[in-house]
CSV table of C-alpha atoms and ligand atoms in Angstrom, one decimal:
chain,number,residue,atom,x,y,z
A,19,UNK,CA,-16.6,24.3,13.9
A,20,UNK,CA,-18.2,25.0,10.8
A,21,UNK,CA,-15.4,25.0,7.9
A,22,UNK,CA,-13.2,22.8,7.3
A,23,UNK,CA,-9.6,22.2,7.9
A,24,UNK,CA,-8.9,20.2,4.8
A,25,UNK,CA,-9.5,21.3,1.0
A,26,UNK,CA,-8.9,18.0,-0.4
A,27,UNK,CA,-9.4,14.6,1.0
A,28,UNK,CA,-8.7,10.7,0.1
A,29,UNK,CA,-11.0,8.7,1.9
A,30,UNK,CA,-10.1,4.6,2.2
A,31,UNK,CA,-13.4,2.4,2.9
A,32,UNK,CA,-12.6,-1.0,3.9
A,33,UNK,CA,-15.0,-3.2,1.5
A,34,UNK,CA,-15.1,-5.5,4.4
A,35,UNK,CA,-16.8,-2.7,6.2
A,36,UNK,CA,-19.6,-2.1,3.4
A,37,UNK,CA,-21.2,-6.1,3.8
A,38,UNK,CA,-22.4,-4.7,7.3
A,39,UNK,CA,-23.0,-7.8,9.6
A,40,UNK,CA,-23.3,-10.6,7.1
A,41,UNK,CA,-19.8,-10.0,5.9
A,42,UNK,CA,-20.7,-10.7,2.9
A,43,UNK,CA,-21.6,-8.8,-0.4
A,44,UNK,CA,-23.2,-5.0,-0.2
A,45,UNK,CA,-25.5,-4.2,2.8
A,46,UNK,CA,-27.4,-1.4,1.4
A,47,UNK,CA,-27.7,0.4,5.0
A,48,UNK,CA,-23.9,0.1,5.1
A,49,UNK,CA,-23.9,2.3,1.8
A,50,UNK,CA,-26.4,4.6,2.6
A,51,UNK,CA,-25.0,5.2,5.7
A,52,UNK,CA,-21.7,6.2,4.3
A,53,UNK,CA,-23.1,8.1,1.5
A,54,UNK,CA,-24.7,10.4,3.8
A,55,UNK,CA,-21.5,11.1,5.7
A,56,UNK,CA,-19.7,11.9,2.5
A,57,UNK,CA,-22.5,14.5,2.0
A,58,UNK,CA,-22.0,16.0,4.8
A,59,UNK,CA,-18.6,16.5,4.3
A,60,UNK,CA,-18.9,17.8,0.0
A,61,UNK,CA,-21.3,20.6,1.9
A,62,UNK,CA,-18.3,22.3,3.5
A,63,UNK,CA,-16.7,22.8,0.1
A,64,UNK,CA,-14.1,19.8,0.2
A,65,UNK,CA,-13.0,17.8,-2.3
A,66,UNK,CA,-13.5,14.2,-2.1
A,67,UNK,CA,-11.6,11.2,-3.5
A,68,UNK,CA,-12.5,7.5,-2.2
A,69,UNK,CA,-10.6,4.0,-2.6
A,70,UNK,CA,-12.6,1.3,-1.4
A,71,UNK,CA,-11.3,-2.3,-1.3
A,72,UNK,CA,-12.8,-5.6,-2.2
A,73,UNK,CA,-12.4,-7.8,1.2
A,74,UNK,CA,-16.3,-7.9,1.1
A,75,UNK,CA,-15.9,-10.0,-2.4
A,76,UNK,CA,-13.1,-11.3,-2.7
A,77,UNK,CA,-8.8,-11.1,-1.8
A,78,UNK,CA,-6.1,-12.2,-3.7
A,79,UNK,CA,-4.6,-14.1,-0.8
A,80,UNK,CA,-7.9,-16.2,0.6
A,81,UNK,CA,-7.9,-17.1,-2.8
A,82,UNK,CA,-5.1,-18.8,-2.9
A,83,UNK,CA,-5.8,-20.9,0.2
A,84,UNK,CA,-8.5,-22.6,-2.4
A,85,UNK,CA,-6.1,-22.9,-5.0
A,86,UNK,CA,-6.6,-19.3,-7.1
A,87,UNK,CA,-3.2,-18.8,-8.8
A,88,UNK,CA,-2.3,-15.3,-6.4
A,89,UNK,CA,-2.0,-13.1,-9.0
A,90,UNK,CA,-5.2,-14.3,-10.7
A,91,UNK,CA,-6.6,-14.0,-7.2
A,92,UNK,CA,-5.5,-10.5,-7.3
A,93,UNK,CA,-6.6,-9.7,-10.2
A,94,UNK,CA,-9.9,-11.1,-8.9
A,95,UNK,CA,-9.9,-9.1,-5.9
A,96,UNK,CA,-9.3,-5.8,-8.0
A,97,UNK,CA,-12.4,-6.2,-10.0
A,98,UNK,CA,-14.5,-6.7,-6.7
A,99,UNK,CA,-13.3,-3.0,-5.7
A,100,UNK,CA,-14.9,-1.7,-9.4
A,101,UNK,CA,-18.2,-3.6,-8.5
A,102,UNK,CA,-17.9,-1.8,-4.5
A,103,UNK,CA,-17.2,1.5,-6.5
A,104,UNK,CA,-20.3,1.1,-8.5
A,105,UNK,CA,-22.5,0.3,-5.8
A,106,UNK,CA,-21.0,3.4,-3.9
A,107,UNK,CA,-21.2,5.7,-7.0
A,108,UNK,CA,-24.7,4.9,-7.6
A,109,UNK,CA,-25.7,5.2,-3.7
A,110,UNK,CA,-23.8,8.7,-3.5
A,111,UNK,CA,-25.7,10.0,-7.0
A,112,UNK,CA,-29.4,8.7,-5.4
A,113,UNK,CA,-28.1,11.7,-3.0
A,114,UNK,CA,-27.6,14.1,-5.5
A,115,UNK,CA,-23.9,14.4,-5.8
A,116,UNK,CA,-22.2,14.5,-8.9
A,117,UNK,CA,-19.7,11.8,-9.3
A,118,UNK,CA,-16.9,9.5,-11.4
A,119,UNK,CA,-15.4,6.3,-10.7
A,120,UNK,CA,-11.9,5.8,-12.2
A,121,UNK,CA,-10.7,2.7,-12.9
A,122,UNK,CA,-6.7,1.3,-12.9
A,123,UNK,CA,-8.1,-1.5,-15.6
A,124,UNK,CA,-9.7,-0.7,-18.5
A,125,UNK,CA,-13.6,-1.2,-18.9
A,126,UNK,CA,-14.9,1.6,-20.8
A,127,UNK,CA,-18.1,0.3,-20.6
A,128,UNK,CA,-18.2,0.6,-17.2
A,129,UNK,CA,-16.7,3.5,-16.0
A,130,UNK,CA,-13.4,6.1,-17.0
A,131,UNK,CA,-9.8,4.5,-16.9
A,132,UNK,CA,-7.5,6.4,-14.2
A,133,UNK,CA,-5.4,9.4,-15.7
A,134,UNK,CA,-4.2,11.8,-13.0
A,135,UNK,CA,-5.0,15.1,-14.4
A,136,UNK,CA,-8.8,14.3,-15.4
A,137,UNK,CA,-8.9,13.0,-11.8
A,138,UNK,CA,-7.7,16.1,-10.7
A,139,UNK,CA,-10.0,18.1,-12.9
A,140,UNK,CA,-13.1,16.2,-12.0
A,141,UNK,CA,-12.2,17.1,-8.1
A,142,UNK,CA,-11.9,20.7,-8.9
A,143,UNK,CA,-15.6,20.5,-10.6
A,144,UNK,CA,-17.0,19.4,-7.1
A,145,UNK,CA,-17.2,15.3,-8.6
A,146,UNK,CA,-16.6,12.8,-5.9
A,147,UNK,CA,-14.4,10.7,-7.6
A,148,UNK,CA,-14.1,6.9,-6.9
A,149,UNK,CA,-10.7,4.8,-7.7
A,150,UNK,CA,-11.6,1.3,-8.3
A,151,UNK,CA,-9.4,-1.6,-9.4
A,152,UNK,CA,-6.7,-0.3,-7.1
A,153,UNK,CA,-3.1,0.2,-8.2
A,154,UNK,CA,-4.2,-2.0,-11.7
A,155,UNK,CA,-1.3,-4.4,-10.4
A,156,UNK,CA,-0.9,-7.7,-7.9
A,157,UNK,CA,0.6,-7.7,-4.7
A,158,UNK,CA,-0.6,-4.7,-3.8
A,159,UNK,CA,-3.5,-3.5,-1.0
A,160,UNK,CA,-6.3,-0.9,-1.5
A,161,UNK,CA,-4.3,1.1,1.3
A,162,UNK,CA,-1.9,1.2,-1.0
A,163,UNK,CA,-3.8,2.3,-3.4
A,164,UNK,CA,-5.4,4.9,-1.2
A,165,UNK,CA,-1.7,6.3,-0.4
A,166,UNK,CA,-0.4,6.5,-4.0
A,167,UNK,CA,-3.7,8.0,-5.4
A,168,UNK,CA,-3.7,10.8,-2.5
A,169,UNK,CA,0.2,11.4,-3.4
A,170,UNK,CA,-0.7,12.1,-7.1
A,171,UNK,CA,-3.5,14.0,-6.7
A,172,UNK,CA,-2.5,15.9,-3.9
A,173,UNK,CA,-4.8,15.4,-1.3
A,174,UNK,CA,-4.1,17.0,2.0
A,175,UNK,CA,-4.8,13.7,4.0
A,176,UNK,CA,-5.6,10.1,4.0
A,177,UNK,CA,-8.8,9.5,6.0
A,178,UNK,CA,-8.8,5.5,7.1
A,179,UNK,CA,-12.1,4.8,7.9
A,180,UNK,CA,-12.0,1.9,10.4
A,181,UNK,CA,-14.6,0.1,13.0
A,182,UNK,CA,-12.6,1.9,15.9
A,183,UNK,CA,-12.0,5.7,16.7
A,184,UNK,CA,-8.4,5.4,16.3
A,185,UNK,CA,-4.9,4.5,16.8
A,186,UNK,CA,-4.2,2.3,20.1
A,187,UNK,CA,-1.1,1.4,22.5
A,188,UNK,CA,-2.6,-1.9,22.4
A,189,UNK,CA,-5.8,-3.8,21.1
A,190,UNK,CA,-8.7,-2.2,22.8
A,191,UNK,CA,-10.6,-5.1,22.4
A,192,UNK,CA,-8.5,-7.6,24.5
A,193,UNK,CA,-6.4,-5.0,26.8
A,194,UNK,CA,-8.8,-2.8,28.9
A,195,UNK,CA,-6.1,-0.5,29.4
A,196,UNK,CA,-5.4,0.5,26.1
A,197,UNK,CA,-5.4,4.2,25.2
A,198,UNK,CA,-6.1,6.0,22.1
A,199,UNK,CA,-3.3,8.6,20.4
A,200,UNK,CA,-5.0,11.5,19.3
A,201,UNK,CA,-1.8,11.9,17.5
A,202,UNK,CA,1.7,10.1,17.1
A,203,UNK,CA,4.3,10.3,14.5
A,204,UNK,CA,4.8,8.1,12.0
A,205,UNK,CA,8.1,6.7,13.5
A,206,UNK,CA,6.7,5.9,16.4
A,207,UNK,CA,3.4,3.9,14.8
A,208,UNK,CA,6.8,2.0,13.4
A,209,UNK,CA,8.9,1.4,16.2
A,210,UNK,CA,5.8,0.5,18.6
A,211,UNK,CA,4.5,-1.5,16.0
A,212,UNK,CA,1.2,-0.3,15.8
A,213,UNK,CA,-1.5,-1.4,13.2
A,214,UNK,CA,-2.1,1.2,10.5
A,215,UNK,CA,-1.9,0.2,7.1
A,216,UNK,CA,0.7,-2.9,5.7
A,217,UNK,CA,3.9,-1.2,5.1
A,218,UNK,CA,4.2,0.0,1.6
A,219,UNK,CA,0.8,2.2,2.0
A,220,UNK,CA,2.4,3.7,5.6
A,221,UNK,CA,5.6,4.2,3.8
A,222,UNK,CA,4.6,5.6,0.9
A,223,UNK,CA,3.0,8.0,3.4
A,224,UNK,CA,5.7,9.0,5.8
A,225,UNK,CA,8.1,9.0,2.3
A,226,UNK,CA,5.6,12.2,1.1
A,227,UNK,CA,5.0,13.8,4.2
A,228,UNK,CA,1.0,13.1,3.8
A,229,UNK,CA,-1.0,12.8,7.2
A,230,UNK,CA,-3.2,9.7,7.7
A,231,UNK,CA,-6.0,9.8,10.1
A,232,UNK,CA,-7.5,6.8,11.3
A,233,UNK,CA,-11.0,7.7,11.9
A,234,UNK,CA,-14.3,5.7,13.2
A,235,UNK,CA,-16.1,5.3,10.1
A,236,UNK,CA,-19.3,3.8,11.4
A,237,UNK,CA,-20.2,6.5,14.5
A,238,UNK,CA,-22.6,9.0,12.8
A,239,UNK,CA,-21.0,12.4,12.3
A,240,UNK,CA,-17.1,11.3,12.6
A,241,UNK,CA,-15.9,12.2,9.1
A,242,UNK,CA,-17.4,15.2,9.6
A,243,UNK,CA,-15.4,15.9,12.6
A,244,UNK,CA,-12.4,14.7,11.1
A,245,UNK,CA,-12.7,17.0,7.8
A,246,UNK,CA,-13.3,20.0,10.3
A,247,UNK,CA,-9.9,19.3,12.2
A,248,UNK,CA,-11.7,17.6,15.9
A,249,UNK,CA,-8.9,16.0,17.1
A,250,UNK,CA,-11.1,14.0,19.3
A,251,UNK,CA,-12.6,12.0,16.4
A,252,UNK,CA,-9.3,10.1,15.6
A,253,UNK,CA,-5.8,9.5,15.4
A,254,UNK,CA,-3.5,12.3,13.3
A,255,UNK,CA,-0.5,10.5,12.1
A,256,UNK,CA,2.3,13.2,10.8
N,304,UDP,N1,-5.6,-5.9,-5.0
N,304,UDP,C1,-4.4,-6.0,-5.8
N,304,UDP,N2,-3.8,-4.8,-6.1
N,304,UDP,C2,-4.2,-3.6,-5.7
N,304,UDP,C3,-5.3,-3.5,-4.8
N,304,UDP,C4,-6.0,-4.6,-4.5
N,304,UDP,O1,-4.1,-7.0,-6.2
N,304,UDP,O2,-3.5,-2.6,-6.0
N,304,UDP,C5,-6.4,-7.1,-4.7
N,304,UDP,C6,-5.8,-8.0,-3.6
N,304,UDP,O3,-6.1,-9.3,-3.9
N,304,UDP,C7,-6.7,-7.6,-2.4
N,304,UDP,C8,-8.1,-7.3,-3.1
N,304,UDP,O4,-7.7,-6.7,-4.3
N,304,UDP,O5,-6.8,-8.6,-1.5
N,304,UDP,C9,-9.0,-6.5,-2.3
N,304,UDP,O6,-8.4,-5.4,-1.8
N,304,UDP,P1,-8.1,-5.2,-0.2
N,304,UDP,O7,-7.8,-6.6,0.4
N,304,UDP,O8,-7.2,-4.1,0.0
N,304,UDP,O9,-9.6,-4.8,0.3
N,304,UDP,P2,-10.1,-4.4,1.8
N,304,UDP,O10,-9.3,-5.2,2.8
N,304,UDP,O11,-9.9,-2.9,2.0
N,304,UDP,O12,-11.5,-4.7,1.8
């Protein structure tokens, strides 16, 4: 398998995910790592858009707990995904790739404000382009995010990138007998109650027909897979 299956892609980076081990902050394996894979996959031709989130930083709701007004909080948490788009944009152009990050909030300093159309232009060009500051509003995820982005610019798929292969009929990690879906339909990631996304990001899916695939984003080569339609490198929800 050579080519690849989809023209246009949204890939959702937990910012978790990028502090590697620690936890904590930016591990700078963590983003070269994931630049490289991203490479990989502008080589066949595809489009590339990327939300990554903020956990790594700083969430609206642990904020709370140490008494950050929530939507401060949020507001809080939204900035740290602008600082995790920055570090990726600056690891992905060390690479040679040509790319924007768009924010929801104004800072024109810093990097463009979202607007649709330019987001759509700067895809055509062959620009990964990185949404930061997530919807621009409180209450809401970066899977979120990554659903209503991928709705508006009309990516083919949602590519989750998580720290397991896929979707499970029961935690992997505490039931031995668990076993991986290489595909299931939305409605029954709902009625079985299956971890995904929170609700309004798997809604927003199923609501617009847009596949999500949940996708190993730390074993070496899986994006690649994915992009190129292996249905052994995740889970297709449709
Ligand atoms: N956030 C928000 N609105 C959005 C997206 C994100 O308020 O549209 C805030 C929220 O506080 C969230 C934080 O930004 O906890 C970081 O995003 P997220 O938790 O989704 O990051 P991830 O879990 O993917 O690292």
């Amino acid at each position: 398998m050579t080519s690849a299956k989809y023209k246009r892609i949204l890939l959702k980076l937990s910012g978790e995910a990028l502090a590697g081990p620690s936890g904590y902050n930016i591990d700078p394996a963590v983003l070269e790592k994931y630049s490289q894979e991203i490479k990989q996959v502008t080589e066949l031709g595809v489009q590339v858009a990327v939300v990554i989130g903020g956990g790594n930083i700083f969430r609206g709701v642990s904020g709370e707990r140490s008494g950050i007004d929530r939507v401060q909080g949020d507001y809080m948490g939204m900035l740290a995904t602008v600082i995790n788009a920055m570090a990726i944009q600056s690891s992905l152009e060390k690479h040679g790739l040509y790319t924007r990050v768009m924010s929801a909030i104004k800072m024109e300093q810093v990097c463009e404000p979202y607007v649709r159309r330019r987001a759509v232009r700067h895809l055509e060009k062959g620009r990964v382009v990185i949404f930061g500051a997530g919807t621009g509003s409180p209450y809401f995820t970066t899977d979120t995010t990554a659903s209503l982005r991928a709705i508006e610019i009309e990516a083919d798929v949602v590519l989750k990138g998580t720290k397991v292969d896929g979707v499970y009929s029961a935690d992997p990690v505490k039931d031995p007998t668990a076993t991986r879906y290489s595909e299931i339909s939305f409605s029954d990631v709902y009625e079985k109650k299956l971890s995904v996304m929170d609700l309004t990001a798997f809604t927003l899916c199923q609501e617009n027909n847009l596949p999500i695939i949940v996708f190993n984003m730390n074993q070496p080569g899986s994006l690649l897979r994915v992009v190129q339609g292996d249905s052994s490198a995740g889970t297709l929800i449709k």
